[in-house]
PDB file of C-alpha atoms in Angstrom:
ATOM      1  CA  UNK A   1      94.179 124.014 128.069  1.00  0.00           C
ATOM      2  CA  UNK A   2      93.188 120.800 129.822  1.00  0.00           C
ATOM      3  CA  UNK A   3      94.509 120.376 132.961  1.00  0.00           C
ATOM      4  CA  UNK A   4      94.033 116.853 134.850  1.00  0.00           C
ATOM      5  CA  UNK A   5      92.560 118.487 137.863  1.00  0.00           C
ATOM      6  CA  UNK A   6      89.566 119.900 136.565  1.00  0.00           C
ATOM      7  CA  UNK A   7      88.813 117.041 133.544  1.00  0.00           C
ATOM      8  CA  UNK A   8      85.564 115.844 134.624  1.00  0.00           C
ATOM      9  CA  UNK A   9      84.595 111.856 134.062  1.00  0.00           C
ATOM     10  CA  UNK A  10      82.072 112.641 131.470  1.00  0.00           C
ATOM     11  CA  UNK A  11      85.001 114.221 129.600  1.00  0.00           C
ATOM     12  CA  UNK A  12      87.288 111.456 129.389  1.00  0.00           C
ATOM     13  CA  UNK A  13      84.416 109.488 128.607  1.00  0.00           C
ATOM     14  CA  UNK A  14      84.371 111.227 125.614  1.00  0.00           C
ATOM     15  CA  UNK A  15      87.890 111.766 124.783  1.00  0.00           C
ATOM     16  CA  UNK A  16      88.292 107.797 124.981  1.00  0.00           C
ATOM     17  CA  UNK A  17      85.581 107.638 122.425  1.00  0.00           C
ATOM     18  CA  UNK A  18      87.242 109.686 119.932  1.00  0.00           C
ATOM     19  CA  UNK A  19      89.974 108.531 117.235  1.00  0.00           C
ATOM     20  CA  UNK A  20      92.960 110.389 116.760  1.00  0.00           C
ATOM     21  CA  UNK A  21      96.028 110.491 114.666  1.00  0.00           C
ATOM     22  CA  UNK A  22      98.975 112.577 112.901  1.00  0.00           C
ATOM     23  CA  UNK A  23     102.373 113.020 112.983  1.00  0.00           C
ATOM     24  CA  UNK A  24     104.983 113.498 115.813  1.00  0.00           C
ATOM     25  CA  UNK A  25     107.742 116.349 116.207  1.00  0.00           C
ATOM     26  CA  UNK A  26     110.840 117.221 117.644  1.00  0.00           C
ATOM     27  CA  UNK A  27     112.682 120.064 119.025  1.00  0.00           C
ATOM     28  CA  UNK A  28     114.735 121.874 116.722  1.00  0.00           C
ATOM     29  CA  UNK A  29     118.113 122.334 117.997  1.00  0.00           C
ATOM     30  CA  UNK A  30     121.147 123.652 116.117  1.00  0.00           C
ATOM     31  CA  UNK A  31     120.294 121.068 113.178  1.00  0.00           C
ATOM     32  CA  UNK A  32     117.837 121.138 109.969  1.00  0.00           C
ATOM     33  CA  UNK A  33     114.279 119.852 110.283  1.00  0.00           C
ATOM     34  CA  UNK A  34     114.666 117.034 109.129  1.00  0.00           C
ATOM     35  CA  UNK A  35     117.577 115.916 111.377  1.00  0.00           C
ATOM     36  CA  UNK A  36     118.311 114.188 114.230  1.00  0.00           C
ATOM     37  CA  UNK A  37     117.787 116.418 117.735  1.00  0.00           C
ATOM     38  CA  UNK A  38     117.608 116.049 121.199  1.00  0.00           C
ATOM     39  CA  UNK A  39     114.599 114.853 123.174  1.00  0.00           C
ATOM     40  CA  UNK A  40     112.211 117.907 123.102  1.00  0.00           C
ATOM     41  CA  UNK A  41     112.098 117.657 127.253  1.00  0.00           C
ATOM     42  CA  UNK A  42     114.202 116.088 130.023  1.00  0.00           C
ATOM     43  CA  UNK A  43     112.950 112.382 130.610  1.00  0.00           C
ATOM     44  CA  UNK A  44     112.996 111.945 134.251  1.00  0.00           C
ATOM     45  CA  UNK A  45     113.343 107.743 134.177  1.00  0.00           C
ATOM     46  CA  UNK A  46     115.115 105.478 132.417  1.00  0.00           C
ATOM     47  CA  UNK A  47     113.413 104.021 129.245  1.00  0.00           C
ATOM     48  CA  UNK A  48     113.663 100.102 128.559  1.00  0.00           C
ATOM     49  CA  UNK A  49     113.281 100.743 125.106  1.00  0.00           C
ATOM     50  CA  UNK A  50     115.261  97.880 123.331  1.00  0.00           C
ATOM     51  CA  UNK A  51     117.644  95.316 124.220  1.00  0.00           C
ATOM     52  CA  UNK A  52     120.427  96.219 121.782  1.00  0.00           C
ATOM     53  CA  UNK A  53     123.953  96.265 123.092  1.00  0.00           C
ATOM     54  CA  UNK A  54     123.467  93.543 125.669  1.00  0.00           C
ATOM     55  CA  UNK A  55     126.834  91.669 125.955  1.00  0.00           C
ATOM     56  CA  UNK A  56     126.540  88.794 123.965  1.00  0.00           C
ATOM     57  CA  UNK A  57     127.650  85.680 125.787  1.00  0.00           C
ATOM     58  CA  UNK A  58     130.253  83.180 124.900  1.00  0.00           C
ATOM     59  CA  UNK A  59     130.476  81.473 121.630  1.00  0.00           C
ATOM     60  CA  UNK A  60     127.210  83.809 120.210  1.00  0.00           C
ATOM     61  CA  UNK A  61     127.386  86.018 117.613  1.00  0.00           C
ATOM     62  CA  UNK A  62     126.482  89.612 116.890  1.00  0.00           C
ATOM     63  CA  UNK A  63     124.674  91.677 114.069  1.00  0.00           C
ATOM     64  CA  UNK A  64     125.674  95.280 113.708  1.00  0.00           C
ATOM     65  CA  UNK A  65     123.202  97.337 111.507  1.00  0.00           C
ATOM     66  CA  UNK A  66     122.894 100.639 109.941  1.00  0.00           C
ATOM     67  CA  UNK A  67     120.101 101.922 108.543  1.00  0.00           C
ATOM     68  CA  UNK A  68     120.722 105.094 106.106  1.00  0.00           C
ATOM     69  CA  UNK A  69     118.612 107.553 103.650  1.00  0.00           C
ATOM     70  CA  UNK A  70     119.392 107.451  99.711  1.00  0.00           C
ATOM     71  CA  UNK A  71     118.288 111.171  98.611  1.00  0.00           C
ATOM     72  CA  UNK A  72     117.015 114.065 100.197  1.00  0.00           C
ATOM     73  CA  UNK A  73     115.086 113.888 103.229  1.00  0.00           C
ATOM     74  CA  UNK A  74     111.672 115.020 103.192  1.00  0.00           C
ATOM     75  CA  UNK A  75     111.088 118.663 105.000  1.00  0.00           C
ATOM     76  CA  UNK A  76     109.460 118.299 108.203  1.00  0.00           C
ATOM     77  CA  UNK A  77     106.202 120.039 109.390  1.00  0.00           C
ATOM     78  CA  UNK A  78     106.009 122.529 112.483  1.00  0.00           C
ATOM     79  CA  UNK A  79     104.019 120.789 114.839  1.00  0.00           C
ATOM     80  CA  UNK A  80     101.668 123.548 116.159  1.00  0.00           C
ATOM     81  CA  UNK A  81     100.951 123.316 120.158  1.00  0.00           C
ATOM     82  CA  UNK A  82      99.320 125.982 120.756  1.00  0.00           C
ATOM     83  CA  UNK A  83      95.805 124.515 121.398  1.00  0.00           C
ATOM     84  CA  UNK A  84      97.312 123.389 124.943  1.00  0.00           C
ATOM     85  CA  UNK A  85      99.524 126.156 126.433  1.00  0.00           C
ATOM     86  CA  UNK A  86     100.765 123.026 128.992  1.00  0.00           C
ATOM     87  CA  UNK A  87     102.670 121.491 126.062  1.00  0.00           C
ATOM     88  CA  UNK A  88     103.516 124.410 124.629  1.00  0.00           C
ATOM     89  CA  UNK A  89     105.184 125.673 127.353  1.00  0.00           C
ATOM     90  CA  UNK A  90     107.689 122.926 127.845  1.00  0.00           C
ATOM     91  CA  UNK A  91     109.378 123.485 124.431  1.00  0.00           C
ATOM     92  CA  UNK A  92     111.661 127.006 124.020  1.00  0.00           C
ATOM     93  CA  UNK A  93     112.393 126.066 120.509  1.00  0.00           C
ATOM     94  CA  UNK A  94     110.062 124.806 117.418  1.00  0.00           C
ATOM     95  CA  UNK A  95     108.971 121.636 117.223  1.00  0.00           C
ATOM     96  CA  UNK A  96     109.122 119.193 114.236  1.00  0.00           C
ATOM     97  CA  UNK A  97     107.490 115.968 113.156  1.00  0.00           C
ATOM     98  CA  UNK A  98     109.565 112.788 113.774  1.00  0.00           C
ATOM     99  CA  UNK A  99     108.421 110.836 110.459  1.00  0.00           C
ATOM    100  CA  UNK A 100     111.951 111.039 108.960  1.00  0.00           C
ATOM    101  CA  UNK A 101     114.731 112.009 110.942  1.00  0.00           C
ATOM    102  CA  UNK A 102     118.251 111.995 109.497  1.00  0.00           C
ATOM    103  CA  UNK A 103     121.174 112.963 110.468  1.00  0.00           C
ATOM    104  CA  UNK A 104     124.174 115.077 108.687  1.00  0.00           C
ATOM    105  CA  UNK A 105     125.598 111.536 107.061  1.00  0.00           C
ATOM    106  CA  UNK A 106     121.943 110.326 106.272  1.00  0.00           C
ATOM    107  CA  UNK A 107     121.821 108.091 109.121  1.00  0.00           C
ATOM    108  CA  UNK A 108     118.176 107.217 109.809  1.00  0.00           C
ATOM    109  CA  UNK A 109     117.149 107.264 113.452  1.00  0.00           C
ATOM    110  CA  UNK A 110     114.094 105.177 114.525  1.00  0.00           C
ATOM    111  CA  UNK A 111     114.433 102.043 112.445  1.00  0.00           C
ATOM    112  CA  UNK A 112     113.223  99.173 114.064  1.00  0.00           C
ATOM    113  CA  UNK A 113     115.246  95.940 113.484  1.00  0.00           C
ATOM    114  CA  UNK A 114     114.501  92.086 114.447  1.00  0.00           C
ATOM    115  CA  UNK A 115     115.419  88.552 113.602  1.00  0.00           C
ATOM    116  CA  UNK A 116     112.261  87.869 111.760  1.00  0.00           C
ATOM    117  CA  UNK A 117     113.238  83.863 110.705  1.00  0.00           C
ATOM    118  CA  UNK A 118     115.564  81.716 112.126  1.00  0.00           C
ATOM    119  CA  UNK A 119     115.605  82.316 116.228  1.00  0.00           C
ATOM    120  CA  UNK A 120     113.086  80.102 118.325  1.00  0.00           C
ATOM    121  CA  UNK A 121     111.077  82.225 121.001  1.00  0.00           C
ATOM    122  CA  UNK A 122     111.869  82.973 124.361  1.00  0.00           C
ATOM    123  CA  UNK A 123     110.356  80.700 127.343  1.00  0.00           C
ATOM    124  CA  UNK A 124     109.419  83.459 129.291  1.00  0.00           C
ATOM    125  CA  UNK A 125     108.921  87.179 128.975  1.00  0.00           C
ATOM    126  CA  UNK A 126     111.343  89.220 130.217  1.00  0.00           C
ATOM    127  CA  UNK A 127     109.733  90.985 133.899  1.00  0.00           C
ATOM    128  CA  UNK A 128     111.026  94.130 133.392  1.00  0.00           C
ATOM    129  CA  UNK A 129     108.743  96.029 132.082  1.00  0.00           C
ATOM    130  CA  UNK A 130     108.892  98.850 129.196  1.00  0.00           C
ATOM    131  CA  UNK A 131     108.151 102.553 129.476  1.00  0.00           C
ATOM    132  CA  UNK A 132     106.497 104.679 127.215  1.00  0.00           C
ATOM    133  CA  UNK A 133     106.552 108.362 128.559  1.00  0.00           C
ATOM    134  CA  UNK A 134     104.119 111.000 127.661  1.00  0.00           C
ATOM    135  CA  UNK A 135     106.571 114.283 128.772  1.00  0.00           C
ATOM    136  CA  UNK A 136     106.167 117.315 126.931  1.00  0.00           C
ATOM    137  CA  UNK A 137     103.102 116.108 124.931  1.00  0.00           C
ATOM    138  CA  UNK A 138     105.632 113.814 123.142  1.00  0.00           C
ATOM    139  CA  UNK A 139     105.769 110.081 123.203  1.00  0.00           C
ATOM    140  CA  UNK A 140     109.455 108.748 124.126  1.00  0.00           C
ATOM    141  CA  UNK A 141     110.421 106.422 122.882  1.00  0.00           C
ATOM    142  CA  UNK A 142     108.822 107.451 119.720  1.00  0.00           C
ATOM    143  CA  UNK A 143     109.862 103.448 118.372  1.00  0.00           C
ATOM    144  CA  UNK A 144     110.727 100.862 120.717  1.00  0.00           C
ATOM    145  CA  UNK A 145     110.481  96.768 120.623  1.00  0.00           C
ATOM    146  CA  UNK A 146     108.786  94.835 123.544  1.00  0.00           C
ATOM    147  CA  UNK A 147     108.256  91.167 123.689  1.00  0.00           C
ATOM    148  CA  UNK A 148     105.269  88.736 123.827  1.00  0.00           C
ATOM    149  CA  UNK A 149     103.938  89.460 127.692  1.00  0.00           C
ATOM    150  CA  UNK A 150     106.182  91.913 128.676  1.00  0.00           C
ATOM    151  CA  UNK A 151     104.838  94.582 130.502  1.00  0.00           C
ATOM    152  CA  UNK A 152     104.407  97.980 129.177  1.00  0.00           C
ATOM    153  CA  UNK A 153     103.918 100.986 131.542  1.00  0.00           C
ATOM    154  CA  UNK A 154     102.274 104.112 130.200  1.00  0.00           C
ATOM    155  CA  UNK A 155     103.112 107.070 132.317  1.00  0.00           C
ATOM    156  CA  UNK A 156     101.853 110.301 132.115  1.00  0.00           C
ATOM    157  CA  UNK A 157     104.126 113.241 133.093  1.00  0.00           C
ATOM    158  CA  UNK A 158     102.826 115.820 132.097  1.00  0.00           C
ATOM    159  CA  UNK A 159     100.188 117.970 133.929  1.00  0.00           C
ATOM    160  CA  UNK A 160      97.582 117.927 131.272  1.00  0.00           C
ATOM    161  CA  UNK A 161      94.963 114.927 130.005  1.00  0.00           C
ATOM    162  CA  UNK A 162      96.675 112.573 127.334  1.00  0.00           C
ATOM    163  CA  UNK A 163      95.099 109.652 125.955  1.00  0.00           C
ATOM    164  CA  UNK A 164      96.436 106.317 124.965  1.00  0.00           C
ATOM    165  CA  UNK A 165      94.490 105.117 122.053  1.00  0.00           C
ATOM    166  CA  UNK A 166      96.138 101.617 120.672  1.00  0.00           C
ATOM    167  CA  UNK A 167      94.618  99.595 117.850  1.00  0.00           C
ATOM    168  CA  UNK A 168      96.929  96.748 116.928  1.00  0.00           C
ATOM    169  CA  UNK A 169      95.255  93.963 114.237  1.00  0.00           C
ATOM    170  CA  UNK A 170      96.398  90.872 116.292  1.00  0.00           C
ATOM    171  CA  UNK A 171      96.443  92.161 119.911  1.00  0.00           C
ATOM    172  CA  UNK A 172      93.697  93.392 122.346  1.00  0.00           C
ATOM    173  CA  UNK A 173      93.616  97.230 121.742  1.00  0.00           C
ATOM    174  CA  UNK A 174      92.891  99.988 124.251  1.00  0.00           C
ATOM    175  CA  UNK A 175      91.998 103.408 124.670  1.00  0.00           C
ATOM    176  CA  UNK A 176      92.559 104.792 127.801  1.00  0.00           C
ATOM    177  CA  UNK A 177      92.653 108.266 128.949  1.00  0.00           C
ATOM    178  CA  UNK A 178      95.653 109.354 131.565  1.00  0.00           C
ATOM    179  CA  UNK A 179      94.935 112.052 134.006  1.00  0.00           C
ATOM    180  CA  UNK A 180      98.279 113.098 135.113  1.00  0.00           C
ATOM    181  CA  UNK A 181     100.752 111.248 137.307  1.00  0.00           C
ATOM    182  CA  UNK A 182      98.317 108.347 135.870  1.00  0.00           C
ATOM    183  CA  UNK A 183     100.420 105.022 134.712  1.00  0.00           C
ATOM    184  CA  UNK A 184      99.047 102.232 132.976  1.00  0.00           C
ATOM    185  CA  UNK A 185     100.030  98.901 132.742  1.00  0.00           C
ATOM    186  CA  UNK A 186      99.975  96.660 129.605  1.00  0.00           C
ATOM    187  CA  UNK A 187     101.070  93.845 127.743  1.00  0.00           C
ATOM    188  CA  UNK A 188     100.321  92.095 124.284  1.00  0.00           C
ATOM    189  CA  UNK A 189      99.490  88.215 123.948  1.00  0.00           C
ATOM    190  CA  UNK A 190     100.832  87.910 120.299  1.00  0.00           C
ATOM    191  CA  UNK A 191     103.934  88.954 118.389  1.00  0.00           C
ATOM    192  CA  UNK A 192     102.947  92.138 115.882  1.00  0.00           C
ATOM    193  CA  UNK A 193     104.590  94.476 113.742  1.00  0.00           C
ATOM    194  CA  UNK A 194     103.942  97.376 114.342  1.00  0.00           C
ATOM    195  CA  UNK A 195     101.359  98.448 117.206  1.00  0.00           C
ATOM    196  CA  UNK A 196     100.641 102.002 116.988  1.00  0.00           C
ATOM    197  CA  UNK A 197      99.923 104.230 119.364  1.00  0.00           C
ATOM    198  CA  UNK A 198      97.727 107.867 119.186  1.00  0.00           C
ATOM    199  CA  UNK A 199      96.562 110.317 121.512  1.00  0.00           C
ATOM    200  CA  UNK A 200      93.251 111.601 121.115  1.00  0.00           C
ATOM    201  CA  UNK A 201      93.665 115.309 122.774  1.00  0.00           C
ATOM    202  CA  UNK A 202      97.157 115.877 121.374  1.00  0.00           C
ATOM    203  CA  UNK A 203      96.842 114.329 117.285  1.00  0.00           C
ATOM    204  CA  UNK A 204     100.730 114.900 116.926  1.00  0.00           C
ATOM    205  CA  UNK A 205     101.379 112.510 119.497  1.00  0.00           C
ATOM    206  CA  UNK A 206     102.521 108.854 118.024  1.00  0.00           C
ATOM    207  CA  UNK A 207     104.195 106.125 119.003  1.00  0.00           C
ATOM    208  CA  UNK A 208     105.398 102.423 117.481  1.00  0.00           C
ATOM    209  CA  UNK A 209     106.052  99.365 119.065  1.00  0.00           C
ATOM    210  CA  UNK A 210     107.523  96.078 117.675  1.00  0.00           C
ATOM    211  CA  UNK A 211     106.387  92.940 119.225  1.00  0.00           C
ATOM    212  CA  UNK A 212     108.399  90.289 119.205  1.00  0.00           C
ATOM    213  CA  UNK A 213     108.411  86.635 120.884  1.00  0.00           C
ATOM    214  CA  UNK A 214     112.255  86.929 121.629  1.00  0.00           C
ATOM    215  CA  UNK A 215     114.911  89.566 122.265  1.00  0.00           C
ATOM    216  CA  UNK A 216     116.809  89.548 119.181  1.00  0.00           C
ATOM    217  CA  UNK A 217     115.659  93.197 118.310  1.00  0.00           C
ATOM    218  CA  UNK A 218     116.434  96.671 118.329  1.00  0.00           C
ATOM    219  CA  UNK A 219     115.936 100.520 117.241  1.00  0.00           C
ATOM    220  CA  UNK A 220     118.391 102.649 114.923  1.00  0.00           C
ATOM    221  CA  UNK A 221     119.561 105.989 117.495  1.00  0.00           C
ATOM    222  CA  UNK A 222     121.102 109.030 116.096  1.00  0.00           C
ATOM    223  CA  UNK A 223     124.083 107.786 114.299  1.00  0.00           C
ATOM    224  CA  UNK A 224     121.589 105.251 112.727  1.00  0.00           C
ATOM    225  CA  UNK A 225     122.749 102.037 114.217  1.00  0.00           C
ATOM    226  CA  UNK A 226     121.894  99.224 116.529  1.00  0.00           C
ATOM    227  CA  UNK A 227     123.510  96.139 117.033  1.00  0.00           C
ATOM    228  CA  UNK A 228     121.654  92.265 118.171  1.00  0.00           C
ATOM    229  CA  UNK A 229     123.332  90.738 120.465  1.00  0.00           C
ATOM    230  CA  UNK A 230     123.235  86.688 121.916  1.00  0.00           C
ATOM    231  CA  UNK A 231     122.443  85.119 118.476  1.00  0.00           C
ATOM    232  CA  UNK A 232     123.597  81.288 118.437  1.00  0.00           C
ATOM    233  CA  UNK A 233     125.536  80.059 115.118  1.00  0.00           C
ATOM    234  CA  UNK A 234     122.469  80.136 112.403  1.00  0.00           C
ATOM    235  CA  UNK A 235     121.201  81.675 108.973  1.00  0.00           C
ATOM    236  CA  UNK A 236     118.892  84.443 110.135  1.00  0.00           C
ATOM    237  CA  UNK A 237     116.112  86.907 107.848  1.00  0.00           C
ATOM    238  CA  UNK A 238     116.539  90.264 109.479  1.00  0.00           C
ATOM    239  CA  UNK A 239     113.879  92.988 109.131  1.00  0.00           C
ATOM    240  CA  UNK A 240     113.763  96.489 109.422  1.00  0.00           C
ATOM    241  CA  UNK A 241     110.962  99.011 109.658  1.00  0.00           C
ATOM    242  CA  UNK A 242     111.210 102.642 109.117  1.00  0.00           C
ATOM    243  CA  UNK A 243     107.729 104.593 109.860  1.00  0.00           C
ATOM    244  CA  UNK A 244     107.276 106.538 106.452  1.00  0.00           C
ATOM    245  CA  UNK A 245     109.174 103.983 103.938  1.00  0.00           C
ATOM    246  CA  UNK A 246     108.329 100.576 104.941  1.00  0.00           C
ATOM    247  CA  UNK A 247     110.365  97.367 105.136  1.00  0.00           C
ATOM    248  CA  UNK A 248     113.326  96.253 103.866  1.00  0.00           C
ATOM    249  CA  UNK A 249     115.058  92.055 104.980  1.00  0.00           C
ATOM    250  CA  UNK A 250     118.190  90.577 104.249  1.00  0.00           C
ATOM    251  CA  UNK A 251     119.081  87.365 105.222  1.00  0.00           C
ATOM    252  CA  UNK A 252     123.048  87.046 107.346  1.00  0.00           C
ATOM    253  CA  UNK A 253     124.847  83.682 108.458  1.00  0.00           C
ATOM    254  CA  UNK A 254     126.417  83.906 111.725  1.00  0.00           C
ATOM    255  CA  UNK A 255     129.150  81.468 112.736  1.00  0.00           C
ATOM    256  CA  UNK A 256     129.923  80.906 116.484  1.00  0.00           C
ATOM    257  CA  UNK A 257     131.341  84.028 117.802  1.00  0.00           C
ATOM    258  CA  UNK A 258     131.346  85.858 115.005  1.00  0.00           C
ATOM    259  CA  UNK A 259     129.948  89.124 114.203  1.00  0.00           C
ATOM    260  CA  UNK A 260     128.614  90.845 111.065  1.00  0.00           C
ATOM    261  CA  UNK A 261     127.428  93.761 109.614  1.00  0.00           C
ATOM    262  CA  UNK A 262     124.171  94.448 107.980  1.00  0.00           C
ATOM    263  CA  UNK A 263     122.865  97.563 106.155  1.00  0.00           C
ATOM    264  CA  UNK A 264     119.607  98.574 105.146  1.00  0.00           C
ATOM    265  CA  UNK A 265     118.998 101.431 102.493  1.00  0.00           C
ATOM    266  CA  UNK A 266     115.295 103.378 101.995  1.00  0.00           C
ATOM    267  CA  UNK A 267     115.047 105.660  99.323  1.00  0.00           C
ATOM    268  CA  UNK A 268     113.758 108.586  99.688  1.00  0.00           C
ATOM    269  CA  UNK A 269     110.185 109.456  98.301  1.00  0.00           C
TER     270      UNK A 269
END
């Protein structure tokens, strides 16, 4: 086990140096593998993960989406902890991989949605900034959407070494290794989709962010919906992203007011 404590600098030197990747899990609660559970540990903050469900003010529309499964969902691994007894000890229950997570109905969970053409970009980044926790050697949120300068804190909660290794194709990237309580602070110049995020000491460990230049966005929960909020009267091209299937866009008219519903379909593979 790696414990923060005792990591030594020439040690993170290294662990920054090294590449990383796989799959992510969750906790398997009364449900199958590959459907929706709870978080696999308590978050102890509140996560800025998406706009969705702002109230939308006067005379602006709304776009309600679902985002659902056609077929059977794939089976999800076990992700195997015990290489750090830390994380390992934080989850009573088996662990799955996040790639696909569905619930009873089919509802997909962690399907990123934004106005892709047709809304103008924001003047100025919002100053709240997002958080992306590391707490039970898990990334939460696993998907989230952030916008064009927005800060993005990093926080380590665990009491073992994680690393943050990001390596978008438009942005700056970054590998930086987290001591625990270590936070991090940072942001991303130019709108990208998606930014990926691995840790080098735990490979299950991923994470997905959408960066947008305005705050027409959101990401799918459990019952496989989000809704964007605040749009004026326009013809919009929505897209959604789902981690293992890809992209799907539709294009919706919105009169004043009005609101509409939009649903994407992936088919199972």
């Amino acid at each position: 086990m790696i414990h923060a404590r005792f990591v030594s600098p020439t040690l993170i030197a290294v662990l920054v140096a090294i590449g990383c990747g796989s799959s992510k899990p969750q906790d398997a609660s009364a449900t199958t593998n590959t459907h929706d559970t709870s978080s696999p540990s308590a978050v102890p903050m509140q996560l800025a993960e998406t706009p969705a469900g702002t109230p939308a003010a006067s005379g602006t529309g709304t776009i309600q989406v679902t985002a659902k499964l056609e077929g059977t969902a794939p089976k999800a691994d076990t992700v195997k902890m015990s290489a750090d007894p830390v994380c390992q000890q934080k989850h009573q229950t088996p662990v799955y991989a996040e790639e696909v997570v569905v619930n009873d109905a089919g509802m997909l969970k962690n399907v990123f949605v934004y106005v892709k053409e047709g809304a103008s970009a924001s003047a100025a980044a919002p100053t709240t900034p997002v958080t992306l926790e590391q707490n039970g050697c898990w990334y939460a949120p696993r998907v989230f959407g952030i916008q064009v300068n927005q800060p993005l804190d990093i926080v380590n909660s665990d009491d073992t070494l994680h690393n943050v290794n990001a390596k978008p194709l438009l942005n700056a990237p970054f590998n930086v290794a987290q001591p625990s309580p270590m936070k991090t602070t940072k942001k991303f110049t130019k709108p990208e989709i998606m930014v990926k995020f691995k840790c080098n000491v735990h490979p299950w460990m991923n994470a997905y962010a959408g960066i947008v230049e305005n705050p027409f966005f959101g990401t799918t929960d459990a019952s496989g919906t989000t809704s964007i909020t605040g749009l004026p009267a326009g013809t919009y091209t929505l897209e959604a992203w789902q981690e293992k299937y890809g992209t799907r866009t539709q294009t919706v008219t919105l009169g004043s007011g009005e609101t509409k519903s939009v649903s994407f379909t992936f088919k199972a593979q």
